[in-house]
Coordinates of C-alpha atoms in Angstrom, one line a residue:
M1 CA -8.0 31.0 -16.4
N2 CA -11.9 32.1 -16.0
K3 CA -14.4 31.8 -13.1
H4 CA -15.7 28.7 -14.6
T5 CA -12.4 26.9 -14.3
I6 CA -11.9 28.1 -11.3
V7 CA -14.7 26.7 -9.5
I8 CA -14.3 23.2 -11.0
L9 CA -10.6 23.1 -10.2
I10 CA -11.8 23.9 -6.6
F11 CA -14.3 21.5 -6.3
F12 CA -11.8 18.6 -7.5
I13 CA -9.8 20.3 -4.7
T14 CA -12.4 19.9 -2.2
V15 CA -13.5 16.1 -3.4
I16 CA -10.0 14.6 -3.2
S17 CA -9.1 16.0 0.1
G18 CA -12.2 14.6 1.0
C19 CA -11.8 11.0 -0.2
E20 CA -7.9 11.2 1.3
K21 CA -9.1 11.9 5.0
K22 CA -12.2 9.0 4.2
N23 CA -10.0 6.5 3.1
S24 CA -7.6 7.4 5.9
N25 CA -9.7 7.2 8.7
S26 CA -11.4 3.8 6.9
L27 CA -8.6 1.9 6.9
I28 CA -8.2 2.7 10.7
K29 CA -11.7 1.5 11.2
K30 CA -10.7 -1.9 8.9
I31 CA -8.7 -3.2 11.8
D32 CA -9.7 -5.1 14.9
F33 CA -6.9 -5.6 18.0
N34 CA -8.5 -8.8 18.9
Q35 CA -5.9 -10.6 20.7
A36 CA -7.3 -12.4 23.9
I37 CA -4.0 -11.9 25.7
G38 CA -0.6 -10.4 25.6
V39 CA 2.3 -11.6 28.0
Y40 CA 5.2 -9.5 27.1
S41 CA 8.6 -9.8 29.1
I42 CA 11.4 -6.6 29.0
D43 CA 15.2 -6.6 29.9
L44 CA 15.3 -3.3 32.2
D45 CA 18.8 -3.4 31.6
H46 CA 18.7 -3.5 27.4
S47 CA 21.3 -1.8 25.9
K48 CA 21.1 1.3 23.3
D49 CA 21.3 -0.8 20.4
K50 CA 18.2 -3.1 21.5
V51 CA 15.4 -0.5 22.3
P52 CA 12.3 -2.6 24.1
S53 CA 9.2 -3.5 22.1
I54 CA 5.8 -5.1 21.7
Q55 CA 4.4 -6.6 19.0
L56 CA 0.4 -6.4 19.0
V57 CA -2.0 -8.9 16.3
G58 CA -5.3 -8.8 14.9
N59 CA -7.3 -9.0 12.2
T60 CA -8.6 -7.1 8.9
Y61 CA -11.2 -6.2 7.1
D62 CA -11.2 -6.6 3.5
L63 CA -8.0 -4.8 3.8
K64 CA -5.2 -5.5 1.1
K65 CA -1.6 -5.3 1.4
N66 CA -1.2 -2.5 -0.8
I67 CA -3.6 -0.3 0.8
F68 CA -2.6 -1.8 4.1
N69 CA 1.2 -0.5 3.0
E70 CA -1.3 3.0 2.8
L71 CA -1.4 3.0 6.4
S72 CA 2.2 2.3 7.2
S73 CA 3.0 5.8 5.2
Q74 CA -0.2 7.7 7.0
N75 CA 1.8 8.8 9.8
T76 CA 0.0 6.7 12.3
S77 CA 0.7 6.8 15.7
V78 CA -0.3 4.1 18.5
T79 CA -0.8 5.2 22.1
L80 CA -1.6 1.9 25.0
L81 CA -3.8 3.2 27.8
N82 CA -5.2 1.8 31.2
D83 CA -7.2 2.3 33.5
K84 CA -5.0 4.8 35.8
N85 CA -5.1 7.2 33.0
E86 CA -1.2 5.9 32.2
A87 CA -1.0 6.1 28.6
I88 CA 2.8 5.5 26.3
K89 CA 2.4 6.8 22.5
F90 CA 4.4 5.5 19.7
S91 CA 5.0 7.9 17.2
A92 CA 4.7 6.9 13.6
E93 CA 8.2 6.2 13.3
N94 CA 8.3 4.0 16.0
V95 CA 5.0 2.0 14.5
D96 CA 5.9 -0.8 12.3
W97 CA 2.5 -2.4 10.6
Q98 CA 2.8 -5.7 8.9
I99 CA 0.2 -8.0 7.2
Y100 CA 0.6 -11.9 8.9
D101 CA 1.3 -14.8 7.6
P102 CA -2.2 -15.8 6.3
I103 CA -1.3 -19.8 6.9
L104 CA -0.8 -18.6 10.9
L105 CA -3.5 -15.7 10.5
E106 CA -6.1 -15.3 8.0
D107 CA -6.8 -11.5 7.2
G108 CA -4.3 -11.0 10.0
F109 CA -1.9 -8.5 10.6
S110 CA 1.0 -7.2 13.2
V111 CA 1.9 -4.0 14.7
R112 CA 5.3 -3.6 16.4
L113 CA 5.8 -0.9 18.9
T114 CA 9.1 0.5 20.0
S115 CA 10.2 2.9 22.8
N116 CA 12.4 3.6 25.7
K117 CA 9.8 4.4 27.9
L118 CA 8.3 1.0 28.0
S119 CA 10.9 0.0 30.8
D120 CA 9.7 3.4 32.7
L121 CA 6.1 2.3 33.1
K122 CA 4.7 1.9 36.8
E123 CA 1.3 0.2 36.2
P124 CA 2.6 -2.6 33.1
T125 CA -0.7 -3.4 31.9
F126 CA -2.9 -1.7 29.3
N127 CA -6.5 -2.6 28.2
K128 CA -7.3 0.5 25.4
V129 CA -5.6 1.7 22.3
N130 CA -6.0 5.0 20.4
I131 CA -5.1 4.9 16.5
E132 CA -4.3 8.7 15.3
N133 CA -3.6 9.3 11.8
K134 CA -2.2 12.5 10.2
D135 CA -5.3 14.0 9.7
K136 CA -5.1 13.7 13.9
K137 CA -8.8 11.7 13.0
D138 CA -8.4 9.2 16.1
D139 CA -10.0 6.2 17.3
K140 CA -10.1 4.8 20.6
R141 CA -11.7 1.6 21.7
N142 CA -11.1 -1.2 24.7
I143 CA -8.6 -4.3 23.9
S144 CA -7.9 -7.7 26.1
P145 CA -5.4 -6.8 28.3
I146 CA -1.6 -6.7 27.8
Y147 CA 0.6 -7.4 30.1
I148 CA 4.2 -6.8 30.5
Q149 CA 6.9 -7.9 33.1
F150 CA 9.9 -6.9 33.7
Y151 CA 13.4 -8.6 34.4
S152 CA 17.0 -8.0 34.6
G153 CA 19.4 -9.4 32.3
K154 CA 23.1 -9.7 32.4
Q155 CA 25.9 -9.5 29.8
N156 CA 26.9 -12.9 30.5
G157 CA 27.1 -14.6 27.1
L158 CA 23.9 -16.2 28.2
S159 CA 20.7 -15.9 25.1
V160 CA 17.8 -17.1 23.3
M161 CA 19.0 -17.7 19.9
E162 CA 15.9 -19.8 18.9
S163 CA 12.3 -19.5 19.6
P164 CA 9.2 -20.6 17.7
F165 CA 7.0 -18.3 15.8
A166 CA 3.9 -20.6 16.4
P167 CA 2.9 -24.1 17.0
K168 CA 3.4 -26.4 13.3
N169 CA -0.5 -27.7 13.8
K170 CA -3.4 -26.9 14.8
I171 CA -4.4 -26.6 18.8
E172 CA -6.9 -28.8 20.8
I173 CA -7.7 -27.2 24.0
G174 CA -7.3 -28.9 27.2
K175 CA -4.7 -31.2 25.3
E176 CA -0.7 -31.3 26.6
Y177 CA 1.9 -29.8 23.5
S178 CA 5.2 -28.9 24.3
Y179 CA 7.7 -26.3 22.1
G180 CA 11.3 -25.3 22.5
Y181 CA 13.6 -22.4 23.2
K182 CA 17.3 -23.1 22.0
I183 CA 19.5 -21.5 24.8
L184 CA 23.2 -20.2 23.7
D185 CA 25.7 -20.2 26.2
S186 CA 28.8 -19.0 24.7
N187 CA 30.9 -19.0 27.7
H188 CA 30.1 -22.4 29.1
I189 CA 28.9 -20.6 32.5
M190 CA 26.2 -23.6 32.9
T191 CA 27.7 -26.5 34.5
R192 CA 26.0 -28.0 37.0
D193 CA 22.4 -27.9 39.1
I194 CA 20.5 -26.7 35.8
R195 CA 17.1 -26.3 35.9
S196 CA 14.2 -23.8 34.4
E197 CA 10.8 -22.0 35.1
I198 CA 8.8 -19.8 32.8
I199 CA 7.6 -16.6 34.6
Y200 CA 4.3 -15.2 33.4
P201 CA 1.3 -13.1 34.8
D202 CA -1.7 -15.4 37.0
E203 CA -4.3 -13.5 34.6
A204 CA -2.8 -15.7 31.9
K205 CA -2.9 -18.7 33.3
K206 CA -6.8 -19.0 32.2
F207 CA -5.8 -19.1 28.9
I208 CA -1.8 -21.2 28.8
E209 CA -0.4 -23.1 31.9
I210 CA 2.8 -24.5 31.5
I211 CA 3.1 -27.7 32.8
N212 CA 6.1 -28.3 32.6
V213 CA 10.2 -27.0 31.8
N214 CA 13.4 -29.2 30.7
I215 CA 16.5 -28.8 29.5
Y216 CA 19.1 -30.8 27.5
R217 CA 22.2 -30.3 26.1
D218 CA 21.6 -30.1 22.4
E219 CA 25.3 -31.3 21.1
N220 CA 23.7 -31.8 17.8
T221 CA 23.5 -27.9 17.6
E222 CA 26.7 -26.8 19.4
D223 CA 28.8 -29.3 16.4
Q224 CA 26.7 -27.1 13.4
I225 CA 27.8 -24.0 15.3
K226 CA 31.7 -25.0 15.7
E227 CA 31.5 -26.3 11.7
E228 CA 29.5 -23.5 10.1
F229 CA 31.9 -20.9 12.1
K230 CA 35.0 -23.1 11.7
G231 CA 37.8 -20.8 10.8
K232 CA 35.8 -17.5 11.2
V233 CA 35.8 -17.1 15.0
D234 CA 38.8 -17.6 17.4
E235 CA 38.7 -21.7 18.0
N236 CA 39.4 -21.0 22.1
K237 CA 35.7 -19.3 21.4
L238 CA 34.1 -22.0 19.9
K239 CA 35.5 -24.6 21.9
N240 CA 33.7 -23.1 24.9
I241 CA 30.5 -22.5 23.8
A242 CA 27.2 -24.8 25.0
V243 CA 23.6 -25.1 23.8
Y244 CA 20.8 -26.3 25.6
E245 CA 17.2 -27.2 24.6
L246 CA 14.5 -25.8 27.0
R247 CA 10.9 -28.0 26.4
C248 CA 7.6 -26.5 27.8
T249 CA 4.9 -28.6 28.0
Y250 CA 1.6 -26.5 28.1
I251 CA -2.3 -26.9 28.1
I252 CA -4.4 -23.7 25.7
K253 CA -7.5 -24.2 28.4
K254 CA -9.4 -21.4 26.1
Q255 CA -9.4 -21.0 23.0
G256 CA -8.3 -16.8 21.7
K257 CA -5.5 -15.1 20.0
I258 CA -2.8 -15.9 22.5
V259 CA 0.4 -13.6 22.0
F260 CA 3.0 -14.9 24.5
Q261 CA 6.8 -13.9 25.2
P262 CA 7.2 -14.9 28.8
E263 CA 11.0 -15.0 30.8
I264 CA 13.0 -17.9 30.9
K265 CA 14.6 -17.9 34.5
L266 CA 18.0 -20.5 34.4
F267 CA 19.3 -21.8 37.8
F268 CA 22.8 -23.3 37.9
D269 CA 25.8 -23.4 39.6
Q270 CA 23.4 -21.7 43.0
K271 CA 23.3 -18.9 40.2
E272 CA 20.0 -17.5 38.7
Q273 CA 19.5 -15.6 35.0
S274 CA 16.8 -14.4 33.5
L275 CA 16.1 -14.1 29.6
A276 CA 13.3 -13.6 27.3
P277 CA 13.1 -14.8 23.6
P278 CA 13.3 -12.1 21.0
E279 CA 9.7 -12.7 19.5
P280 CA 6.5 -13.9 21.1
I281 CA 4.8 -17.2 20.4
C282 CA 1.2 -17.0 18.9
F283 CA -1.1 -19.2 19.5
F284 CA -3.8 -18.7 16.8
N285 CA -5.0 -21.8 14.9
F286 CA -7.5 -24.7 16.7
E287 CA -8.8 -27.6 16.0
E288 CA -13.2 -26.8 15.6
S289 CA -15.3 -28.2 18.3
Q290 CA -16.8 -31.3 17.9

C-alpha cells in the first residue's frame, strides 16, 4: 500500500467518523419533550416482574421512522433532574423509544423509562432532562414538570383491566367530557358501599380537573369474560369475578400535551384500595379556537 492510498484511507475514515458523530448528535437535537404536564402513579409494593416506569412524549422535527430506530440503537441514556439536584439515570437498555400514533400526535414520539429506583425518590418532581448518546455527547434542557406520586397496592385480586389511551374525538377547552376505566374484582371482595376517587397533584388542576367519579357494575363485560374462559379456568373462580366501570367526568382547562396516569382509590366495605391504570391517558388533540 503506497503513501497516497494510506492518506486517502485516513481521510475517508475521518470523514465517516465525523458524520457518525454529527448524525448521532443531530438526532437528539431533532426531538422535543414538549408535554405541558405529566402525572404518573407508581406502586411502592411492585413485584419483581412489574418494574416501575413512566412514559414521556414529545414531537420530532422531520425524524423518519428508520432514523428514529437508529436513535434506539445508539446506546442513548436519559437522565431526569430537578432543582434540588436529585437525578435518576435510565441506561439505554431501560429506555424504549417509539414513534407515536400519527392520528393522535403528528410527528410525535414516546419514550418509556423503566427503573426500580423510581420508587426510591424523595422529591418526585422533575423539570430537566439530559440525553446522552454513545459518543458521550449530551443535551440538557428544561422541560415542563413531571409529577410522580406513590401508592401502596395490595395483591387481593383487584386490578385495572382496561384503560383509555386517548379521547376518541378532539377536545374543546372548558367543556365536560368523560372517560372510563374497567376494574376487575377477581375475588369479588367489593360487595357494598362502593365508591371511588381520582388522586392527582393540585398543580395538574391548572390543566385538567376531574369533576366527578361514578362506578357501576358491568355485567356485560363479566359475561364476556366468563364465556371466553369457560372450560379454561376453574368454574368457581369464574363465578366469583366482578367487573366495574369507573366513569370519570373531566374538564380540560388549558391547552397543552397532558399525560395523565392518576391514582385510583376505591372504597368498599369500610376498606380502601389504591390502583393505577397500566398506561396514562394522553390529551393531545384540541378543537381549534374560533
